[in-house]
CSV table of C-alpha atoms and ligand atoms in Angstrom, one decimal:
chain,number,residue,atom,x,y,z
A,1,MET,CA,121.9,139.2,101.0
A,2,ARG,CA,124.3,140.8,103.5
A,3,ASP,CA,121.6,142.4,105.5
A,4,THR,CA,119.1,139.6,105.3
A,5,TYR,CA,118.6,137.3,108.3
A,6,VAL,CA,116.8,134.0,108.0
A,7,HIS,CA,115.4,132.8,111.2
A,8,VAL,CA,115.5,129.0,111.9
A,9,VAL,CA,113.6,127.6,114.8
A,10,GLY,CA,115.1,124.3,116.1
A,11,GLY,CA,118.7,123.3,116.1
A,12,GLY,CA,118.1,119.6,115.4
A,13,LEU,CA,119.2,117.8,112.2
A,14,ALA,CA,117.1,119.8,109.8
A,15,GLY,CA,117.7,123.2,111.4
A,16,SER,CA,121.5,122.7,111.7
A,17,GLU,CA,121.8,121.6,108.1
A,18,ILE,CA,119.8,124.7,107.0
A,19,ALA,CA,121.9,127.1,109.1
A,20,LEU,CA,125.2,125.7,108.0
A,21,GLN,CA,124.2,125.6,104.3
A,22,LEU,CA,122.8,129.2,104.3
A,23,ALA,CA,125.8,130.6,106.2
A,24,SER,CA,128.2,129.0,103.8
A,25,ARG,CA,126.4,130.9,101.0
A,26,GLY,CA,126.9,134.3,102.8
A,27,ILE,CA,123.4,134.4,104.3
A,28,HIS,CA,123.1,135.4,107.9
A,29,VAL,CA,121.1,133.1,110.1
A,30,VAL,CA,119.5,133.4,113.6
A,31,LEU,CA,119.2,129.9,115.0
A,32,HIS,CA,116.7,129.7,117.9
A,33,GLU,CA,117.0,126.6,120.1
A,34,MET,CA,115.1,126.1,123.3
A,35,ARG,CA,117.4,123.6,124.9
A,36,PRO,CA,118.8,123.6,127.6
A,37,MET,CA,116.3,126.0,129.2
A,38,GLU,CA,113.5,123.8,128.0
A,39,VAL,CA,114.0,120.1,128.1
A,40,THR,CA,112.3,117.4,126.0
A,41,LYS,CA,111.6,113.8,126.9
A,42,VAL,CA,113.9,112.5,124.2
A,43,HIS,CA,116.9,114.9,124.1
A,44,THR,CA,119.5,114.5,126.8
A,45,SER,CA,122.0,117.3,126.1
A,46,ALA,CA,122.2,120.9,125.1
A,47,MET,CA,124.0,120.1,121.9
A,48,PHE,CA,122.7,120.7,118.4
A,49,ALA,CA,121.7,117.8,116.1
A,50,GLU,CA,121.3,115.3,118.8
A,51,LEU,CA,120.4,111.8,117.6
A,52,VAL,CA,117.6,110.8,120.0
A,53,CYS,CA,117.5,107.1,119.5
A,54,SER,CA,119.6,104.8,117.3
A,55,ASN,CA,123.0,106.1,116.3
A,56,SER,CA,122.6,104.7,112.8
A,57,LEU,CA,121.9,106.8,109.7
A,58,LYS,CA,121.0,103.4,108.1
A,59,SER,CA,122.5,101.7,105.1
A,60,ASN,CA,125.0,103.1,102.6
A,61,ASP,CA,124.0,100.5,100.0
A,62,LEU,CA,122.5,101.8,96.8
A,63,SER,CA,120.0,99.0,96.8
A,64,ASN,CA,118.6,100.6,99.9
A,65,ALA,CA,116.4,103.8,99.7
A,66,GLU,CA,118.2,105.4,102.6
A,67,GLY,CA,121.5,104.6,101.0
A,68,LEU,CA,120.4,106.3,97.8
A,69,LEU,CA,119.1,109.4,99.6
A,70,LYS,CA,122.5,109.7,101.4
A,71,GLU,CA,124.4,109.3,98.1
A,72,GLU,CA,122.3,112.2,96.7
A,73,LEU,CA,123.1,114.3,99.8
A,74,ARG,CA,126.8,113.6,99.3
A,75,MET,CA,126.5,114.9,95.7
A,76,LEU,CA,124.6,117.9,96.9
A,77,GLY,CA,127.2,118.7,99.6
A,78,SER,CA,125.3,118.0,102.8
A,79,LYS,CA,127.1,119.5,105.8
A,80,LEU,CA,125.7,117.1,108.4
A,81,LEU,CA,126.5,114.0,106.3
A,82,GLN,CA,130.1,115.2,105.9
A,83,ILE,CA,130.3,115.5,109.7
A,84,ALA,CA,128.6,112.1,110.2
A,85,GLU,CA,131.2,110.5,108.0
A,86,LYS,CA,134.0,112.0,110.1
A,87,CYS,CA,132.7,110.4,113.3
A,88,ALA,CA,131.5,107.1,111.9
A,89,VAL,CA,131.8,104.0,114.0
A,90,PRO,CA,132.0,100.5,112.4
A,91,ALA,CA,128.5,99.3,111.5
A,92,GLY,CA,128.9,97.0,108.5
A,93,LYS,CA,127.2,98.5,105.4
A,94,SER,CA,125.5,101.2,107.5
A,95,LEU,CA,126.6,104.6,108.5
A,96,ALA,CA,126.5,104.8,112.2
A,97,VAL,CA,128.1,107.5,114.2
A,98,ASP,CA,129.5,108.2,117.7
A,99,ARG,CA,126.5,110.3,118.7
A,100,LYS,CA,128.3,112.5,121.2
A,101,ARG,CA,131.1,113.3,118.8
A,102,PHE,CA,128.5,113.9,116.0
A,103,SER,CA,126.5,116.5,117.9
A,104,GLU,CA,129.7,118.1,119.3
A,105,MET,CA,131.1,118.5,115.8
A,106,VAL,CA,127.8,120.0,114.4
A,107,SER,CA,127.7,122.3,117.4
A,108,GLU,CA,131.3,123.4,116.9
A,109,ALA,CA,130.6,124.1,113.2
A,110,LEU,CA,127.6,126.2,114.1
A,111,TRP,CA,129.5,128.1,116.9
A,112,ASN,CA,132.5,128.7,114.6
A,113,GLU,CA,130.4,130.2,111.8
A,114,ASN,CA,130.3,133.9,112.3
A,115,ARG,CA,127.2,134.3,110.1
A,116,ILE,CA,125.1,132.3,112.5
A,117,ILE,CA,123.7,133.9,115.7
A,118,ILE,CA,122.6,131.3,118.2
A,119,ARG,CA,119.7,132.3,120.5
A,120,ARG,CA,118.9,129.8,123.3
A,121,GLU,CA,115.2,130.6,123.6
A,122,LEU,CA,111.8,129.1,123.3
A,123,ILE,CA,109.9,130.4,120.4
A,124,GLU,CA,106.1,130.5,121.2
A,125,GLN,CA,105.0,132.2,118.0
A,126,ILE,CA,106.3,133.9,114.9
A,127,PRO,CA,105.6,137.5,113.9
A,128,LEU,CA,103.9,137.1,110.5
A,129,GLU,CA,103.5,140.8,109.7
A,130,ASP,CA,107.1,141.6,108.6
A,131,ASN,CA,109.0,140.3,105.6
A,132,THR,CA,111.5,138.1,107.4
A,133,LEU,CA,112.0,134.5,106.3
A,134,TRP,CA,111.4,131.8,109.0
A,135,VAL,CA,112.0,128.1,108.8
A,136,ILE,CA,110.3,125.9,111.3
A,137,ALA,CA,112.4,122.8,112.1
A,138,THR,CA,111.2,122.0,115.6
A,139,GLY,CA,110.9,118.3,115.1
A,140,PRO,CA,108.8,115.6,116.6
A,141,VAL,CA,108.9,117.1,120.1
A,142,THR,CA,107.9,120.6,119.1
A,143,HIS,CA,107.3,122.6,122.3
A,144,ARG,CA,103.6,122.4,123.3
A,145,ARG,CA,103.1,126.1,123.4
A,146,PHE,CA,104.6,126.6,119.9
A,147,ALA,CA,102.7,123.5,118.8
A,148,GLY,CA,99.5,125.2,120.0
A,149,TRP,CA,100.3,128.3,118.0
A,150,LEU,CA,101.1,126.2,114.9
A,151,GLN,CA,97.9,124.3,115.2
A,152,LYS,CA,95.9,127.4,115.0
A,153,LEU,CA,98.0,128.7,112.1
A,154,THR,CA,97.7,125.6,110.0
A,155,GLY,CA,94.3,124.5,111.1
A,156,GLY,CA,95.3,121.1,112.5
A,157,PHE,CA,98.0,118.8,113.7
A,158,LEU,CA,98.6,115.1,113.5
A,159,HIS,CA,100.5,112.8,115.8
A,160,PHE,CA,101.9,109.3,116.3
A,161,PHE,CA,104.0,107.5,118.9
A,162,ASP,CA,107.4,106.0,118.7
A,163,ALA,CA,110.0,104.7,121.0
A,164,VAL,CA,113.7,104.6,121.8
A,165,SER,CA,116.0,101.6,122.5
A,166,PRO,CA,118.0,101.2,125.6
A,167,ILE,CA,121.8,101.6,125.7
A,168,ILE,CA,124.0,99.4,128.0
A,169,TYR,CA,127.5,99.7,129.3
A,170,ALA,CA,130.0,97.5,127.4
A,171,ASP,CA,131.8,96.4,130.6
A,172,SER,CA,128.5,94.8,131.9
A,173,ILE,CA,128.2,92.4,128.9
A,174,ASP,CA,129.4,88.8,129.4
A,175,MET,CA,131.8,88.6,126.5
A,176,GLN,CA,132.1,84.8,127.0
A,177,LYS,CA,128.5,84.3,126.0
A,178,VAL,CA,128.2,86.8,123.1
A,179,TYR,CA,129.9,86.5,119.7
A,180,VAL,CA,131.0,88.9,117.1
A,181,ALA,CA,129.4,88.6,113.6
A,182,ASP,CA,127.7,90.7,110.9
A,183,ARG,CA,124.7,89.3,109.0
A,184,TYR,CA,125.9,87.0,106.2
A,185,GLY,CA,129.5,87.9,107.2
A,186,LYS,CA,129.0,91.3,105.4
A,187,GLY,CA,130.9,93.8,107.5
A,188,SER,CA,134.0,93.9,109.6
A,189,GLY,CA,132.7,92.3,112.8
A,190,ASP,CA,130.8,95.3,114.0
A,191,TYR,CA,128.0,93.7,115.9
A,192,LEU,CA,127.9,91.7,119.1
A,193,ASN,CA,125.3,88.9,119.1
A,194,CYS,CA,123.5,87.4,122.1
A,195,PRO,CA,122.4,83.9,121.0
A,196,MET,CA,119.2,82.4,122.4
A,197,ASN,CA,118.2,78.7,122.2
A,198,GLU,CA,114.5,77.8,121.9
A,199,GLU,CA,113.9,77.5,125.7
A,200,GLU,CA,115.6,80.9,126.4
A,201,TYR,CA,113.6,82.5,123.6
A,202,GLU,CA,110.3,81.2,125.0
A,203,ILE,CA,111.0,82.4,128.5
A,204,PHE,CA,112.1,85.8,127.1
A,205,TRP,CA,109.0,86.1,124.9
A,206,LYS,CA,106.6,85.2,127.7
A,207,GLU,CA,108.1,87.6,130.2
A,208,LEU,CA,108.2,90.3,127.6
A,209,VAL,CA,104.5,90.1,126.6
A,210,ASN,CA,103.5,90.1,130.2
A,211,ALA,CA,105.8,92.9,131.4
A,212,GLU,CA,104.4,96.2,132.7
A,213,THR,CA,104.4,99.1,130.3
A,214,VAL,CA,104.3,102.8,131.0
A,215,GLU,CA,100.8,104.3,130.7
A,216,VAL,CA,100.9,107.0,128.0
A,217,HIS,CA,98.1,109.6,127.9
A,218,ASP,CA,96.3,109.4,124.6
A,219,PHE,CA,98.2,106.3,123.6
A,220,ASP,CA,96.6,104.5,120.7
A,221,LYS,CA,98.1,101.4,119.2
A,222,GLY,CA,96.9,102.4,115.8
A,223,LEU,CA,99.1,105.4,115.9
A,224,LEU,CA,102.3,103.5,116.6
A,225,PHE,CA,104.8,104.3,113.8
A,226,GLU,CA,105.3,101.1,111.9
A,227,ARG,CA,109.1,101.4,111.5
A,228,CYS,CA,109.6,102.0,115.3
A,229,GLN,CA,107.2,99.5,116.9
A,230,PRO,CA,108.1,98.9,120.6
A,231,ILE,CA,109.5,95.4,120.9
A,232,GLU,CA,106.7,94.3,123.3
A,233,GLU,CA,104.1,95.3,120.7
A,234,ILE,CA,105.9,93.2,118.1
A,235,ALA,CA,106.1,90.3,120.6
A,236,ARG,CA,102.4,90.5,121.3
A,237,SER,CA,101.6,89.9,117.6
A,238,GLY,CA,102.7,86.2,117.9
A,239,LYS,CA,105.3,83.9,119.4
A,240,ASP,CA,107.6,83.9,116.4
A,241,ALA,CA,107.2,87.6,115.5
A,242,LEU,CA,110.5,88.6,117.1
A,243,ARG,CA,112.3,85.7,115.4
A,244,TYR,CA,111.2,87.1,112.1
A,245,GLY,CA,111.8,90.7,113.2
A,246,PRO,CA,114.4,92.3,115.4
A,247,LEU,CA,115.7,89.0,116.8
A,248,LYS,CA,116.1,87.4,113.4
A,249,PRO,CA,119.1,84.9,113.5
A,250,VAL,CA,119.4,84.5,109.7
A,251,GLY,CA,123.0,84.9,108.5
A,252,LEU,CA,124.4,85.2,112.0
A,253,LEU,CA,126.4,82.1,112.3
A,254,ASP,CA,127.8,81.5,115.8
A,255,PRO,CA,131.5,80.6,115.2
A,256,ARG,CA,131.5,78.4,118.3
A,257,THR,CA,128.8,76.1,116.9
A,258,GLY,CA,128.9,76.9,113.2
A,259,LYS,CA,125.1,77.3,113.3
A,260,GLU,CA,122.5,80.0,113.4
A,261,PRO,CA,121.0,80.3,116.9
A,262,TYR,CA,117.3,80.1,117.5
A,263,ALA,CA,117.1,83.8,117.9
A,264,VAL,CA,119.6,86.6,118.3
A,265,VAL,CA,119.7,90.0,120.1
A,266,GLN,CA,122.2,92.3,118.3
A,267,LEU,CA,124.2,95.0,120.0
A,268,ARG,CA,125.6,97.9,118.1
A,269,LYS,CA,128.6,100.0,119.2
A,270,GLU,CA,127.4,103.5,120.4
A,271,ASN,CA,130.7,105.3,120.4
A,272,ARG,CA,134.2,104.9,119.0
A,273,GLU,CA,135.7,103.9,122.4
A,274,GLY,CA,133.2,101.0,122.4
A,275,THR,CA,132.1,101.7,126.0
A,276,LEU,CA,128.4,101.7,125.2
A,277,TYR,CA,126.2,99.4,123.1
A,278,SER,CA,122.6,99.9,122.0
A,279,LEU,CA,120.2,97.0,121.6
A,280,VAL,CA,119.2,96.9,118.0
A,281,GLY,CA,115.5,97.2,117.3
A,282,PHE,CA,114.7,97.1,121.0
A,283,GLN,CA,112.7,100.3,121.3
A,284,THR,CA,110.3,100.0,124.2
A,285,ARG,CA,107.8,101.5,126.5
A,286,LEU,CA,108.3,99.0,129.3
A,287,ARG,CA,108.6,100.5,132.8
A,288,TRP,CA,112.3,101.0,133.7
A,289,LYS,CA,112.5,98.3,136.3
A,290,GLU,CA,110.9,95.9,133.8
A,291,GLN,CA,113.4,96.9,131.1
A,292,LYS,CA,116.2,95.9,133.4
A,293,ARG,CA,114.6,92.6,134.3
A,294,ILE,CA,113.8,91.7,130.7
A,295,ILE,CA,117.2,92.7,129.3
A,296,ARG,CA,118.8,90.6,132.0
A,297,LEU,CA,117.0,87.5,130.6
A,298,ILE,CA,119.1,87.8,127.4
A,299,PRO,CA,122.2,85.5,127.4
A,300,GLY,CA,125.3,87.6,127.9
A,301,LEU,CA,123.3,90.4,129.4
A,302,GLU,CA,122.5,88.8,132.8
A,303,LYS,CA,124.4,91.6,134.6
A,304,ALA,CA,123.7,94.4,132.1
A,305,GLU,CA,123.8,97.9,133.4
A,306,ILE,CA,121.6,100.4,131.6
A,307,ALA,CA,123.1,103.7,130.6
A,308,ARG,CA,119.9,105.0,129.0
A,309,TYR,CA,116.5,103.5,129.3
A,310,GLY,CA,114.1,103.2,126.4
A,311,VAL,CA,111.2,105.7,126.3
A,312,ILE,CA,108.1,106.3,124.2
A,313,HIS,CA,107.2,109.6,122.9
A,314,LYS,CA,104.4,111.4,121.1
A,315,ASN,CA,105.5,113.0,117.8
A,316,VAL,CA,103.6,115.9,116.3
A,317,TYR,CA,103.6,117.1,112.7
A,318,ILE,CA,101.6,119.4,110.5
A,319,GLU,CA,99.3,118.2,107.7
A,320,ALA,CA,101.9,119.2,105.2
A,321,ASN,CA,99.9,117.9,102.2
A,322,ARG,CA,97.1,120.3,103.1
A,323,VAL,CA,99.1,123.5,103.9
A,324,LEU,CA,102.5,123.4,102.2
A,325,ASP,CA,103.5,124.1,98.6
A,326,ASP,CA,106.1,122.3,96.5
A,327,PHE,CA,108.9,124.2,98.2
A,328,LEU,CA,107.8,123.3,101.8
A,329,ARG,CA,106.4,126.9,102.3
A,330,LEU,CA,103.1,127.6,104.0
A,331,ARG,CA,100.7,128.3,101.2
A,332,LYS,CA,99.1,131.2,103.0
A,333,HIS,CA,102.3,132.7,104.4
A,334,LYS,CA,105.1,132.4,101.8
A,335,LYS,CA,107.7,133.6,104.2
A,336,LEU,CA,107.3,130.5,106.4
A,337,PHE,CA,109.1,127.3,105.5
A,338,PHE,CA,109.0,123.9,107.2
A,339,ALA,CA,111.6,121.1,107.3
A,340,GLY,CA,112.3,117.8,109.1
A,341,GLN,CA,109.9,115.8,111.1
A,342,VAL,CA,107.4,118.6,111.9
A,343,ALA,CA,106.7,118.8,108.2
A,344,GLY,CA,105.8,115.1,108.0
A,345,PHE,CA,109.2,113.6,107.1
A,346,GLU,CA,110.4,110.6,109.2
A,347,GLY,CA,114.0,109.8,110.1
A,348,TYR,CA,117.4,111.4,110.6
A,349,VAL,CA,118.4,111.3,106.9
A,350,SER,CA,115.0,112.8,105.7
A,351,ALA,CA,115.4,115.6,108.3
A,352,ILE,CA,118.9,116.4,106.9
A,353,ALA,CA,117.7,116.1,103.3
A,354,THR,CA,114.7,118.4,103.7
A,355,GLY,CA,116.9,120.9,105.6
A,356,LEU,CA,119.2,121.0,102.5
A,357,PHE,CA,116.2,121.3,100.2
A,358,VAL,CA,114.8,124.3,102.0
A,359,ALA,CA,118.2,125.9,102.3
A,360,PHE,CA,118.7,125.5,98.6
A,361,ASN,CA,115.4,127.2,97.7
A,362,ILE,CA,115.9,130.0,100.2
A,363,TYR,CA,119.3,130.6,98.7
A,364,ARG,CA,117.7,130.7,95.2
A,365,SER,CA,115.0,133.0,96.3
A,366,LEU,CA,117.4,135.4,98.0
A,367,SER,CA,119.6,135.5,95.0
A,368,GLY,CA,116.7,136.5,92.7
A,369,GLN,CA,116.0,133.1,91.1
A,370,ASP,CA,112.8,131.1,91.1
A,371,MET,CA,112.5,128.2,93.6
A,372,THR,CA,112.7,124.8,92.1
A,373,SER,CA,111.7,121.2,92.8
A,374,PHE,CA,114.2,118.4,92.5
A,375,PRO,CA,113.8,115.9,89.7
A,376,ARG,CA,111.2,113.2,90.4
A,377,GLU,CA,113.7,110.5,89.5
A,378,THR,CA,115.7,111.5,92.6
A,379,MET,CA,114.8,110.2,96.1
A,380,LEU,CA,114.8,113.7,97.5
A,381,GLY,CA,112.6,115.1,94.8
A,382,SER,CA,110.2,112.1,95.2
A,383,LEU,CA,110.1,112.3,99.0
A,384,VAL,CA,109.1,116.0,99.0
A,385,ASN,CA,106.6,115.4,96.2
A,386,ALA,CA,105.1,112.4,98.1
A,387,VAL,CA,104.5,114.5,101.3
A,388,VAL,CA,103.1,117.6,99.7
A,389,HIS,CA,100.9,115.8,97.2
A,390,HIS,CA,99.8,113.0,99.5
A,391,GLU,CA,96.0,112.3,99.3
A,392,GLY,CA,94.2,111.5,102.5
A,393,THR,CA,95.6,111.5,106.0
A,394,LEU,CA,99.4,112.0,105.9
A,395,LYS,CA,101.6,109.4,107.6
A,396,PRO,CA,105.2,110.4,108.3
A,397,MET,CA,107.1,109.6,105.1
A,398,TYR,CA,110.6,108.2,104.6
A,399,ALA,CA,112.7,107.3,101.6
A,400,ASN,CA,111.5,104.2,99.8
A,401,PHE,CA,111.7,102.9,96.2
A,402,GLY,CA,107.9,103.0,95.9
A,403,LEU,CA,108.1,106.8,95.7
A,404,LEU,CA,110.1,106.8,92.5
A,405,PRO,CA,108.6,106.7,89.1
A,406,PRO,CA,108.5,103.1,87.9
A,407,LEU,CA,111.2,101.8,85.6
A,408,ALA,CA,110.3,99.5,82.7
A,409,LEU,CA,112.8,96.8,83.3
A,410,ARG,CA,112.8,93.0,83.6
A,411,GLY,CA,114.9,91.6,86.4
A,412,SER,CA,115.1,91.0,90.1
A,413,ARG,CA,114.0,93.4,92.7
A,414,LEU,CA,117.7,94.1,93.5
A,415,GLU,CA,118.5,94.8,89.9
A,416,LYS,CA,115.5,97.2,89.5
A,417,ARG,CA,116.5,99.0,92.7
A,418,LEU,CA,120.1,99.4,91.5
A,419,GLU,CA,118.9,100.7,88.2
A,420,MET,CA,116.6,103.2,89.9
A,421,SER,CA,119.5,104.4,92.0
A,422,LYS,CA,121.7,104.8,88.9
A,423,ARG,CA,118.9,106.8,87.2
A,424,ALA,CA,118.5,109.0,90.4
A,425,LEU,CA,122.2,109.8,90.6
A,426,SER,CA,122.5,110.7,87.0
A,427,ALA,CA,119.4,112.9,87.4
A,428,ILE,CA,121.1,114.7,90.3
A,429,LYS,CA,124.2,115.1,88.2
A,430,GLU,CA,122.2,116.6,85.3
A,431,PHE,CA,120.3,118.8,87.7
A,432,LEU,CA,123.5,120.1,89.2
A,433,ASP,CA,125.0,120.7,85.8
A,434,SER,CA,121.9,122.6,84.6
A,435,GLU,CA,121.8,124.6,87.8
A,436,GLY,CA,124.9,126.4,86.5
A,437,LYS,CA,127.3,128.4,88.5
A,438,ALA,CA,125.1,129.4,91.5
A,439,TRP,CA,124.5,125.8,92.6
A,440,GLN,CA,128.1,124.7,91.8
A,441,THR,CA,129.3,127.5,94.1
A,442,PHE,CA,126.9,126.4,96.7
A,443,ARG,CA,128.3,122.9,96.4
A,444,SER,CA,131.9,123.7,96.3
A,445,ARG,CA,131.7,126.2,99.2
A,446,SER,CA,129.8,123.5,101.2
A,447,ALA,CA,132.7,121.2,100.6
A,448,LEU,CA,135.3,123.9,101.4
A,449,THR,CA,133.9,124.8,104.8
A,450,SER,CA,133.6,121.2,105.9
B,501,LIG,C1,111.5,108.9,120.4
B,501,LIG,C2,112.0,109.1,119.0
B,501,LIG,C3,112.9,108.1,118.4
B,501,LIG,C4,113.4,108.3,117.1
B,501,LIG,N1,114.3,107.4,116.7
B,501,LIG,C5,114.8,107.5,115.4
B,501,LIG,C6,115.7,106.6,114.9
B,501,LIG,O1,116.2,105.7,115.6
B,501,LIG,N2,116.2,106.8,113.6
B,501,LIG,C7,115.7,107.8,112.8
B,501,LIG,O2,116.2,107.9,111.7
B,501,LIG,N3,114.8,108.6,113.3
B,501,LIG,C8,114.3,108.5,114.6
B,501,LIG,N4,113.4,109.4,115.0
B,501,LIG,C9,112.7,110.3,114.1
B,501,LIG,C10,113.2,111.7,113.7
B,501,LIG,O3,113.4,111.8,112.4
B,501,LIG,C11,114.3,112.3,114.5
B,501,LIG,O4,113.8,112.6,115.8
B,501,LIG,C12,115.0,113.5,113.9
B,501,LIG,O5,115.9,114.0,114.9
B,501,LIG,C13,114.1,114.7,113.4
B,501,LIG,O6,114.9,115.8,113.1
B,501,LIG,P1,114.4,117.2,113.2
B,501,LIG,O7,115.5,118.2,112.8
B,501,LIG,O8,113.1,117.3,112.5
B,501,LIG,O9,114.0,117.4,114.8
B,501,LIG,P2,115.0,117.4,116.0
B,501,LIG,O10,116.3,116.8,115.7
B,501,LIG,O11,114.2,116.9,117.2
B,501,LIG,O12,115.2,118.9,116.3
B,501,LIG,C14,114.2,119.8,116.7
B,501,LIG,C15,114.8,120.9,117.6
B,501,LIG,O13,113.9,121.9,117.8
B,501,LIG,C16,113.9,122.3,119.2
B,501,LIG,N5,112.7,122.9,119.5
B,501,LIG,C17,111.4,122.4,119.6
B,501,LIG,N6,110.5,123.3,119.8
B,501,LIG,C18,111.1,124.5,119.9
B,501,LIG,C19,110.7,125.8,120.1
B,501,LIG,N7,109.3,126.1,120.2
B,501,LIG,N8,111.6,126.8,120.1
B,501,LIG,C20,112.9,126.6,120.0
B,501,LIG,N9,113.4,125.3,119.8
B,501,LIG,C21,112.5,124.3,119.7
B,501,LIG,C22,114.2,121.0,119.9
B,501,LIG,O14,114.8,121.3,121.2
B,501,LIG,C23,115.2,120.3,119.0
B,501,LIG,O15,116.5,120.6,119.2
B,501,LIG,C24,112.9,109.3,116.3
B,501,LIG,C25,112.0,110.3,116.9
B,501,LIG,C26,111.6,110.2,118.2
B,501,LIG,C27,110.7,111.2,118.8
């Protein structure tokens, strides 16, 4: 393996996980990243593994599918998850990170690894004639010239739109009007809450539905990603939609009144210093001047200064179910792997997870073993299975309990989920035990180099 180089295109979440995992196994990697020479509409730095929107890697709870996937990744020795945990910021039951520190730490880990060569360059196409292994992890904003080449290679491309939430400066928040509370008191006071009464909510809602949005070429409401709907689209579906969605007040008692407000806009810390806050669930495609105007209608944010505006972006991905095999390889070019969002997996944690999955199988293949799927009882195994065996038009897939084989059990939804998580984690343990020494070494070296 000493003379083998694996080429990874894209130094995002999936590509960084792959590079670090392979290098820790003694495999040389060339990591191609087009930033900063080429910019994207969603990345703002030249760092690796940049989180483009929320700073949250979602819940840690085992009754939550993302929580289960993260626990599996911990057991499998994910590099990026270890780093995320080192730069976590308080966020109740969720794992949220200081986004700058996170991408700095991932970048340092990549720079410090002497088996990784970093090439800052745009890849426009891949030479298919030689025997080199390539992994494509170019994400939702794959460069258009490379996307054109991929489209020809795979015979088609899909897309959808999603949006980013604004971030505001902490010192522009009126702390007299907001209050600290976590939903149902679960957490350590990590969120700021801007309470609205009925009148304030109605004004906010009316202004929001009538506010000017950015015209997006090719924009089609039907292609908005359901988990990342712009707030103005949610508002348009009905007057109370926000109160039952991102502005839900349930479990957020205002300590000054002892009551739940009519609606609440939550703010989550963006960095350890607490100088920046993001508006939770506030992804938007409003024009920038409109974003400022609408945000300033929220109690406590009348003087809010925006550090980063929300934007909408077109995400592209291949029809993975038509062209990839069980190991995320292109069926017609077995030297070409895909991971992360470009392969049809949605979300930060899925990108890290599929990066680890691909690294694991490349390692097996280079050490003379057969590639393998992960058990179906595990969230990672089921997630990969759901994408590559999807029937019909593929929609970006993320961890959810519906992907797991059903469990014959009477009980509440919560009890069933916890039982499924228990089953998944013992399946991972069994899988690791049966993998024998090779995987154990993979795991322990991953932990050692953290
Ligand atoms: C606007 C938006 C908001 C999102 N918000 C969230 C969110 O809040 N929470 C969540 O969980 N997920 C979110 N996602 C979904 C998504 O899972 C993340 O974007 C995640 O970062 C995907 O990881 P990735 O590794 O696949 O891609 P990325 O992290 O984007 O990495 C891909 C890398 O490839 C590079 N690249 C692209 N083309 C080339 C090329 N031809 N040559 C060389 N380098 C190239 C890019 O510069 C980039 O660094 C969002 C996506 C978008 C677009």
